[in-house]
Tab-separated table of N, CA, C and O in Angstrom:
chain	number	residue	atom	x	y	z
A	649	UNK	N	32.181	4.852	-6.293
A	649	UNK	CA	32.281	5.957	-7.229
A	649	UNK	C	31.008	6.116	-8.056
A	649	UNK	O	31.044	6.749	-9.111
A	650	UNK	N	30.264	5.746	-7.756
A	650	UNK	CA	28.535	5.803	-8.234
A	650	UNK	C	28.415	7.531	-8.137
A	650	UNK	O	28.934	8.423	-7.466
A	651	UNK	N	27.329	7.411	-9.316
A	651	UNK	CA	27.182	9.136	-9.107
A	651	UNK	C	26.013	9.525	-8.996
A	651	UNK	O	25.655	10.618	-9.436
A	652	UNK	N	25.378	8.864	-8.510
A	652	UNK	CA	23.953	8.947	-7.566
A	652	UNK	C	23.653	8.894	-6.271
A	652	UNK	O	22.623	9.255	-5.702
A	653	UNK	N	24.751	8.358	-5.790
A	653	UNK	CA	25.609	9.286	-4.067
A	653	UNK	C	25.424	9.862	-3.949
A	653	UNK	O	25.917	10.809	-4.562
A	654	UNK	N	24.130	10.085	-2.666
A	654	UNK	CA	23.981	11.608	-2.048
A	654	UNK	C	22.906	12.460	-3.317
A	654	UNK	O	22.465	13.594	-3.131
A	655	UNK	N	22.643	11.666	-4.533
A	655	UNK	CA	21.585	12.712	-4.895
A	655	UNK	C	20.343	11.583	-5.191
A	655	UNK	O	19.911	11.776	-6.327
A	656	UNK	N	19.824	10.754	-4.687
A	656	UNK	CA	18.723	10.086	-4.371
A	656	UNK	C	17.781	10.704	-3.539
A	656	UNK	O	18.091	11.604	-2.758
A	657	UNK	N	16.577	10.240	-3.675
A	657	UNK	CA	15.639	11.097	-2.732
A	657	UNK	C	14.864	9.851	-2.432
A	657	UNK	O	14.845	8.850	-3.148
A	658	UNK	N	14.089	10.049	-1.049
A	658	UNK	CA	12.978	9.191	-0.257
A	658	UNK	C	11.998	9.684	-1.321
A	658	UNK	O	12.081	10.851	-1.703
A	659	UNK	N	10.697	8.524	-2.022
A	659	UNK	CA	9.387	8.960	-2.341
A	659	UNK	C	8.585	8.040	-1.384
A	659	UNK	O	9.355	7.243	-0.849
A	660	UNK	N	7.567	7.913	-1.070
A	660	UNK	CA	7.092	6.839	-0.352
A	660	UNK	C	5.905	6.874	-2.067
A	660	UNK	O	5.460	7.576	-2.976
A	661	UNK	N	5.958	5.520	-1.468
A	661	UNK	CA	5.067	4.555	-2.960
A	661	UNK	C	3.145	4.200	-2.158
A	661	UNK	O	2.702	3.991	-1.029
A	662	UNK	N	2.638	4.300	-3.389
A	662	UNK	CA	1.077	3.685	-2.811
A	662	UNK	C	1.068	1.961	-2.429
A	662	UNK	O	0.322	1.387	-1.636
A	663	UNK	N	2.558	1.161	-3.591
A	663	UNK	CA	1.842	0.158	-3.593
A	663	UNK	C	0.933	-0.417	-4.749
A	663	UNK	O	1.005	-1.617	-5.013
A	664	UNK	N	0.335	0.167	-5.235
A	664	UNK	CA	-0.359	-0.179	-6.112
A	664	UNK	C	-0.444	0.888	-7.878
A	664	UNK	O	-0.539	2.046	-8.285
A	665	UNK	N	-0.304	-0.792	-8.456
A	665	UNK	CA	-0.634	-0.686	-10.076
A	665	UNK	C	-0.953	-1.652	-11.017
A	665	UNK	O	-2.010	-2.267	-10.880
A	666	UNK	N	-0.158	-1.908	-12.024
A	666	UNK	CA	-0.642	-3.002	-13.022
A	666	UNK	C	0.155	-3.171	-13.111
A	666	UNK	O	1.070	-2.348	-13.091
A	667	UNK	N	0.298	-5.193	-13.369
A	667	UNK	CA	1.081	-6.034	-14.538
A	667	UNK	C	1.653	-5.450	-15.433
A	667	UNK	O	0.869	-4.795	-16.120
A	668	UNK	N	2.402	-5.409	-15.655
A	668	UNK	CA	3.280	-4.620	-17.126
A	668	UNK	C	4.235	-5.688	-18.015
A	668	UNK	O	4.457	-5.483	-19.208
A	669	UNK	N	4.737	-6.774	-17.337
A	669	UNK	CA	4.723	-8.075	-17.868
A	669	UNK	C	4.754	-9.186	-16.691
A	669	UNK	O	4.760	-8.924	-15.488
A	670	UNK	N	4.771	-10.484	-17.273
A	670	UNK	CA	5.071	-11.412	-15.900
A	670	UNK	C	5.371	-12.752	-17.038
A	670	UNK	O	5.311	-12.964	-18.249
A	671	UNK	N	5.757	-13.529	-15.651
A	671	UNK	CA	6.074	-15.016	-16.505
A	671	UNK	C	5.902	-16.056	-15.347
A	671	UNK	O	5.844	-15.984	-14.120
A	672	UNK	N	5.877	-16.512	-15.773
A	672	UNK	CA	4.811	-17.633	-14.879
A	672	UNK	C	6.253	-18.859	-14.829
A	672	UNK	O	6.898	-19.248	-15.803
A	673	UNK	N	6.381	-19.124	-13.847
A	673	UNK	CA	7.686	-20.239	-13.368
A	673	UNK	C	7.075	-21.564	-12.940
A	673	UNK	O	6.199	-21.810	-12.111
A	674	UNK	N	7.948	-22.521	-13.921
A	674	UNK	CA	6.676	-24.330	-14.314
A	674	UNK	C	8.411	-24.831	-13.171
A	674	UNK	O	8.185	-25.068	-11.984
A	675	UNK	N	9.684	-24.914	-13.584
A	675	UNK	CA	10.730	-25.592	-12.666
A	675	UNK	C	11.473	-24.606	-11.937
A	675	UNK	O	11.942	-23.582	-12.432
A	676	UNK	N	11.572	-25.013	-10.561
A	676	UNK	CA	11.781	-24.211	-9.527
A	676	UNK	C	13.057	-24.768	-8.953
A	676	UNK	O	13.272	-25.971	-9.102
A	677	UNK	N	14.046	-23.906	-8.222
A	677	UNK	CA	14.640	-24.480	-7.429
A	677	UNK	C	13.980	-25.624	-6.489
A	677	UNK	O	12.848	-26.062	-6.693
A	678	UNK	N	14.959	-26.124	-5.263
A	678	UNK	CA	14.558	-27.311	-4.627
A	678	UNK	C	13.769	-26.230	-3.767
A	678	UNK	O	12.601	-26.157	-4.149
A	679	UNK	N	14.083	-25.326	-2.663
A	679	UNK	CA	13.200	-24.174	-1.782
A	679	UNK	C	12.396	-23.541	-2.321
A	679	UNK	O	11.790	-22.764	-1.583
A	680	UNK	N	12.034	-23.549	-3.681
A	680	UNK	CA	10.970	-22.932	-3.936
A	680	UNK	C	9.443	-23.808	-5.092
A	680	UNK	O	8.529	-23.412	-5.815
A	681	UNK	N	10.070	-25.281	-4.554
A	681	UNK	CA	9.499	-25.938	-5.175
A	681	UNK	C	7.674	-26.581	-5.149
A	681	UNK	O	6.909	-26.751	-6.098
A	682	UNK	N	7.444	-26.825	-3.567
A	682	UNK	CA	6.505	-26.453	-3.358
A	682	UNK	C	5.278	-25.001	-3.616
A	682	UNK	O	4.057	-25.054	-3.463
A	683	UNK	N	5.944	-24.042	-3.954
A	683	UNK	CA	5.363	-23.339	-4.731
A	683	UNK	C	4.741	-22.931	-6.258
A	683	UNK	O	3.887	-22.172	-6.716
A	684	UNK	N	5.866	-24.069	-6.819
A	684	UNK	CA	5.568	-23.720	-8.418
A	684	UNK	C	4.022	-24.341	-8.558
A	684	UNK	O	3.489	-25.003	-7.667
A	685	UNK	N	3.249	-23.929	-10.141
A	685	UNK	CA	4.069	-23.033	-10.863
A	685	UNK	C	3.331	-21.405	-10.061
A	685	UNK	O	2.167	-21.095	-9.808
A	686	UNK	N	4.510	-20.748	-9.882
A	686	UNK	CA	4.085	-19.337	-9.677
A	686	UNK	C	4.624	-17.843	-10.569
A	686	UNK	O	5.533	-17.584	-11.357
A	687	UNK	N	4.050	-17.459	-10.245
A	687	UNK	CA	3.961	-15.547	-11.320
A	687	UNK	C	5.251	-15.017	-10.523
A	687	UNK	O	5.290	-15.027	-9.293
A	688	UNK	N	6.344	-14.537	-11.357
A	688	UNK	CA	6.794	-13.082	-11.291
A	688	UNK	C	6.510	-12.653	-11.971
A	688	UNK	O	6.316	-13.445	-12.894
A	689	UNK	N	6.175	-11.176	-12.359
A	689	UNK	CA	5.893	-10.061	-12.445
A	689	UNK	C	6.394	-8.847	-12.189
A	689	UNK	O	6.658	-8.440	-11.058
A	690	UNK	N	6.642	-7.808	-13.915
A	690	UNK	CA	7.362	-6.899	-13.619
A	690	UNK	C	5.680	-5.799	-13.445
A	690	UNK	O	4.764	-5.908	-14.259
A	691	UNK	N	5.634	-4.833	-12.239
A	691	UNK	CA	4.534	-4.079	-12.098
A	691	UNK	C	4.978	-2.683	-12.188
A	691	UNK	O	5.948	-2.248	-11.567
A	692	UNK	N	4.012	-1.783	-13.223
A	692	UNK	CA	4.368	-0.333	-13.407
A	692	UNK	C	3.355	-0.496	-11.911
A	692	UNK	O	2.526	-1.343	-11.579
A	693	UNK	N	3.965	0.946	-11.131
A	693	UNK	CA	3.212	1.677	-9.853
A	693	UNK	C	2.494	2.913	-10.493
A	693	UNK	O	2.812	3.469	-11.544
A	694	UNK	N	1.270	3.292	-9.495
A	694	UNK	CA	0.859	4.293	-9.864
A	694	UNK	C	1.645	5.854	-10.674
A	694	UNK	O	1.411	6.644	-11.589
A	695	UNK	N	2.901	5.531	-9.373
A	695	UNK	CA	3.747	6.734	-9.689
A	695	UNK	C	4.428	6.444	-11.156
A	695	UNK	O	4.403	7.297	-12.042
A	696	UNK	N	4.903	5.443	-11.286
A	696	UNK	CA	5.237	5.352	-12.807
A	696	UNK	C	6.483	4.289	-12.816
A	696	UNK	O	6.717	3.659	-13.847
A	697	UNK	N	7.191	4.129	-11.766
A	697	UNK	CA	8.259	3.119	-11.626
A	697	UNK	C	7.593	1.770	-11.523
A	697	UNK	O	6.531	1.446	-10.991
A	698	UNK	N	8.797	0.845	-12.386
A	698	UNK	CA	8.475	-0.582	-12.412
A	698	UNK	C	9.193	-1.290	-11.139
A	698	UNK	O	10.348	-0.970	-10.857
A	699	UNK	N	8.658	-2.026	-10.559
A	699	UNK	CA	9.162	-3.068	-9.979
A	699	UNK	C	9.062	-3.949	-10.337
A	699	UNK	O	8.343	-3.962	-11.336
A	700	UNK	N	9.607	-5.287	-9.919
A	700	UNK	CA	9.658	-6.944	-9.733
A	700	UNK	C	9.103	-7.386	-8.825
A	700	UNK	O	9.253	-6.632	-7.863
A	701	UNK	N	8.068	-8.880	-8.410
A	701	UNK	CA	7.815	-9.259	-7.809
A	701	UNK	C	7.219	-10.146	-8.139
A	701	UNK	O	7.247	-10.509	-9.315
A	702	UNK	N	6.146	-11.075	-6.764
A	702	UNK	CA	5.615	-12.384	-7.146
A	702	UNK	C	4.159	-11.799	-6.939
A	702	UNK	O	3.923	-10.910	-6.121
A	703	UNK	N	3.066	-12.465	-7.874
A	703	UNK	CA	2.260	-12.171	-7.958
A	703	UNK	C	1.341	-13.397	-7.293
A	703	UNK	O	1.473	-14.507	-7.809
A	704	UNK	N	0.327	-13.238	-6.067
A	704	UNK	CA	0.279	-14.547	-5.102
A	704	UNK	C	-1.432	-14.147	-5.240
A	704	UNK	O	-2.114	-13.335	-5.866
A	705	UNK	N	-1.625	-15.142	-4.347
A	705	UNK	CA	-3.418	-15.184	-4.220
A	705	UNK	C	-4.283	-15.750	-5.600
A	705	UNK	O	-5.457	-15.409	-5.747
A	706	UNK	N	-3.720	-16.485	-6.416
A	706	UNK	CA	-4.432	-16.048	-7.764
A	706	UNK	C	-3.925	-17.000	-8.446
A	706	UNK	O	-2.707	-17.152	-8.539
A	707	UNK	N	-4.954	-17.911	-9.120
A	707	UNK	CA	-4.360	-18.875	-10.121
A	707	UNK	C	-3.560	-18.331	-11.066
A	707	UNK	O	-4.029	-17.407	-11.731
A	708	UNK	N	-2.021	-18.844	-11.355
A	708	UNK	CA	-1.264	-18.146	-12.620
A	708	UNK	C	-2.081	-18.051	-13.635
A	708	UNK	O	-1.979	-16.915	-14.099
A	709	UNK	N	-3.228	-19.000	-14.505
A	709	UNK	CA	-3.501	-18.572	-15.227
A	709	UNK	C	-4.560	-17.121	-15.775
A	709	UNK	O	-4.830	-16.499	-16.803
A	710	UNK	N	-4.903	-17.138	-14.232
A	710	UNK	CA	-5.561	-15.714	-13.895
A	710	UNK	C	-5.106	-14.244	-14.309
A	710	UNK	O	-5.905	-13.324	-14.480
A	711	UNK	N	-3.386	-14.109	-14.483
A	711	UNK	CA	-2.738	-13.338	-14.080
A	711	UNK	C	-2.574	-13.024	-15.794
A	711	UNK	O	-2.267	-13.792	-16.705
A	712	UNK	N	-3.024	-11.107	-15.809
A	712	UNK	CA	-2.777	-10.687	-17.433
A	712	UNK	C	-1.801	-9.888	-17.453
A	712	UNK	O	-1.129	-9.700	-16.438
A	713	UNK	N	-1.542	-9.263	-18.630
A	713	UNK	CA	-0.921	-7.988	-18.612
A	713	UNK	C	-2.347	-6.646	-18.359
A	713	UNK	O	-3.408	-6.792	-18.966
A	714	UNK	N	-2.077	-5.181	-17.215
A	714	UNK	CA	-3.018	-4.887	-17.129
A	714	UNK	C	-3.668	-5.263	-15.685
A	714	UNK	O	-4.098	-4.447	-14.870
A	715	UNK	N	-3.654	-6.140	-15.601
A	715	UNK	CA	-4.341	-7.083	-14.358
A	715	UNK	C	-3.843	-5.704	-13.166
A	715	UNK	O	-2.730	-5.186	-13.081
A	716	UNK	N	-4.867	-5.442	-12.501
A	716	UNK	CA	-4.497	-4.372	-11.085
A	716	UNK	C	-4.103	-5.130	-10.211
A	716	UNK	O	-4.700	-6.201	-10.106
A	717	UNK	N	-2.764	-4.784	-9.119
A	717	UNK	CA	-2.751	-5.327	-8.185
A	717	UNK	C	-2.084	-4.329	-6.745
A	717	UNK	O	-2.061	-3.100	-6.793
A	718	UNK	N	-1.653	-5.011	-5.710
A	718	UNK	CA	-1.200	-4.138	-4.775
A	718	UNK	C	0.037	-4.903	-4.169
A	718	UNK	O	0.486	-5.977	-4.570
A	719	UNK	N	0.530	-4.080	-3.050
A	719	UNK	CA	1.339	-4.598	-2.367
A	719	UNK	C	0.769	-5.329	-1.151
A	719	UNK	O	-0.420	-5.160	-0.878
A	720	UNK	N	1.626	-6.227	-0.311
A	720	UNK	CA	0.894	-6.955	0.550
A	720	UNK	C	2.553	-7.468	1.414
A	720	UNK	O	3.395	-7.999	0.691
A	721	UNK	N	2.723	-7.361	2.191
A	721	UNK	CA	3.707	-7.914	3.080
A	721	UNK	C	3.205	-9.547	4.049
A	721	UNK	O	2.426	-9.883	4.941
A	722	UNK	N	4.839	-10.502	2.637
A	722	UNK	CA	4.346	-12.047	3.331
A	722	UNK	C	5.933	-12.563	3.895
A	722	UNK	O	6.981	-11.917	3.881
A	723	UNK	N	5.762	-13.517	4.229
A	723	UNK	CA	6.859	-14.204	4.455
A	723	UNK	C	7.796	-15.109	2.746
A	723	UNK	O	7.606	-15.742	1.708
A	724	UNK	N	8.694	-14.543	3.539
A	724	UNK	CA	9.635	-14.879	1.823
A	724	UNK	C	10.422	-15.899	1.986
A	724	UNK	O	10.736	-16.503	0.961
A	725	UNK	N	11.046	-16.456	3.500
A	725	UNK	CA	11.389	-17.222	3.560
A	725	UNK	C	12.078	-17.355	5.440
A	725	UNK	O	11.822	-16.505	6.293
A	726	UNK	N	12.751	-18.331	5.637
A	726	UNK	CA	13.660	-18.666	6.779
A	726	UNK	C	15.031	-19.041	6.479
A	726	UNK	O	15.359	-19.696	5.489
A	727	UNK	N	15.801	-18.611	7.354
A	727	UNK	CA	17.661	-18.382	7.137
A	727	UNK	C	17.747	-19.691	8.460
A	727	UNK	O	17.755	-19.650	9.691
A	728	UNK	N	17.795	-20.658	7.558
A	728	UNK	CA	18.662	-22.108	8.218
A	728	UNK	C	18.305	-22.138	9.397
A	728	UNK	O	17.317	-21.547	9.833
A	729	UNK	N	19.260	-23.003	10.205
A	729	UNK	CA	18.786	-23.630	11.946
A	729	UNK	C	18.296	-22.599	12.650
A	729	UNK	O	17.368	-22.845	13.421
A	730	UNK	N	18.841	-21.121	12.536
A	730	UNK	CA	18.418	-20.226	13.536
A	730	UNK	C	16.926	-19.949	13.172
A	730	UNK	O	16.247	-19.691	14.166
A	731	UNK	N	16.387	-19.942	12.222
A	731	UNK	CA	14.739	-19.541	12.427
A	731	UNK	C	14.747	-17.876	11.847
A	731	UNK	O	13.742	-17.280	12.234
A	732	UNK	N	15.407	-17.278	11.251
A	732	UNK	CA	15.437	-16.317	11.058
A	732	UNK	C	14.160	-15.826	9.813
A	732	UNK	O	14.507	-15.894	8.634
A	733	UNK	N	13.221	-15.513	10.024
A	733	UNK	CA	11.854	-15.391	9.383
A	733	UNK	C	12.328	-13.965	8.384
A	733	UNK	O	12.650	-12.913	8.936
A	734	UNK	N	12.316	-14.095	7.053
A	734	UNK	CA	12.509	-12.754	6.337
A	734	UNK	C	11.365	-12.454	5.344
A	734	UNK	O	10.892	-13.180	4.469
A	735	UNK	N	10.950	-10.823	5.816
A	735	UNK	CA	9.598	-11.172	5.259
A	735	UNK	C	9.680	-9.687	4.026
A	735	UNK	O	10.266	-8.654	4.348
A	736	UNK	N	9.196	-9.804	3.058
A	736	UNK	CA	8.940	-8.831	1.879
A	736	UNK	C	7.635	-8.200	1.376
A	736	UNK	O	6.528	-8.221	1.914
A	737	UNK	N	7.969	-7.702	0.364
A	737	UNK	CA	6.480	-7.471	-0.331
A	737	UNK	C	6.054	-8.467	-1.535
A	737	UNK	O	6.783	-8.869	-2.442
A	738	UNK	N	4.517	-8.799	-1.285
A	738	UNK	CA	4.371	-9.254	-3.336
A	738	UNK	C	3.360	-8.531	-3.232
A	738	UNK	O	2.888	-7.876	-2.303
A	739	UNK	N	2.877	-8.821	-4.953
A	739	UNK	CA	1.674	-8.581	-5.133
A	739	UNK	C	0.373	-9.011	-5.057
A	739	UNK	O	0.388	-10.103	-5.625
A	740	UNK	N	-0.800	-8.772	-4.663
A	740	UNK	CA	-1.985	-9.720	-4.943
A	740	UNK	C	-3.119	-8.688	-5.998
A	740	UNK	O	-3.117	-7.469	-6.173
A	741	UNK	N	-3.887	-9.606	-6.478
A	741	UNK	CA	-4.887	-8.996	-7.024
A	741	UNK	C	-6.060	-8.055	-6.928
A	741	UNK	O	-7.151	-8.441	-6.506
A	742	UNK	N	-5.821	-6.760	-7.341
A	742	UNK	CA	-7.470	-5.965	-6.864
A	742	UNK	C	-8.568	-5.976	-7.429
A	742	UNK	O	-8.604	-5.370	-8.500
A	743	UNK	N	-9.540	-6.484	-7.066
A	743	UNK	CA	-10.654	-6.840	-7.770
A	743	UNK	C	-11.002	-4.905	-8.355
A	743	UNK	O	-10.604	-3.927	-7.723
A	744	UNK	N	-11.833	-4.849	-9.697
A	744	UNK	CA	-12.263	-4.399	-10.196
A	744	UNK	C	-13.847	-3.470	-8.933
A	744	UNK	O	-14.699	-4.102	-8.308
A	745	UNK	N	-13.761	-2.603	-8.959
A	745	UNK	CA	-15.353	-2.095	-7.998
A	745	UNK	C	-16.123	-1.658	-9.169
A	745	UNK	O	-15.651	-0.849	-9.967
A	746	UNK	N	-17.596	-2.297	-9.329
A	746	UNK	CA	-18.404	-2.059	-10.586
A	746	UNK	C	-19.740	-1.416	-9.122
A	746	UNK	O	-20.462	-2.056	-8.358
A	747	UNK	N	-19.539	-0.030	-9.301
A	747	UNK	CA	-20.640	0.147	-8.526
A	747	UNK	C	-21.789	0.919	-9.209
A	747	UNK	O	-22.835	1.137	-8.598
């Protein structure tokens, strides 16, 4: 009974914007432990919507509010004995062009 049924629309996204906040994760679950500490990050998009995501490539302490970044398609994880590879988007960092 949602009332946004049927009135949603497709936009396709660039992908890319800025940090708008993030927080940096020091204790991790046991599967995501080898990773800590790492960045989520909420990112405004060009178009103007925020998303969630992990912010990768980049020492956490690197990571500002502001900071430009993009989308990038990685592996997010594997689903038990079968091998089932599930892969998403994060973010990585865009360097600045000073030309």
């Amino acid at each position: 009974h949602r009332k946004s049924i049927g009135k949603m629309e497709r936009i396709k996204l660039k992908g890319e914007g800025q940090v708008y906040s993030y927080s940096v994760v020091h204790d991790a679950l046991p599967q995501f432990e080898l990773m800590k500490p790492y960045v989520v990050a909420m990112v405004q998009l060009e178009e103007g919507i925020k998303i969630t995501g992990q912010i990768i490539d980049c020492d956490p302490a690197e990571v500002h509010i502001g900071m430009k970044v993009r989308t990038t398609m990685r592996k997010l994880g594997e689903e038990g004995p079968s091998g089932i590879i599930h892969y998403g988007y994060k973010f990585v960092p865009v360097e600045d062009r000073k030309d």
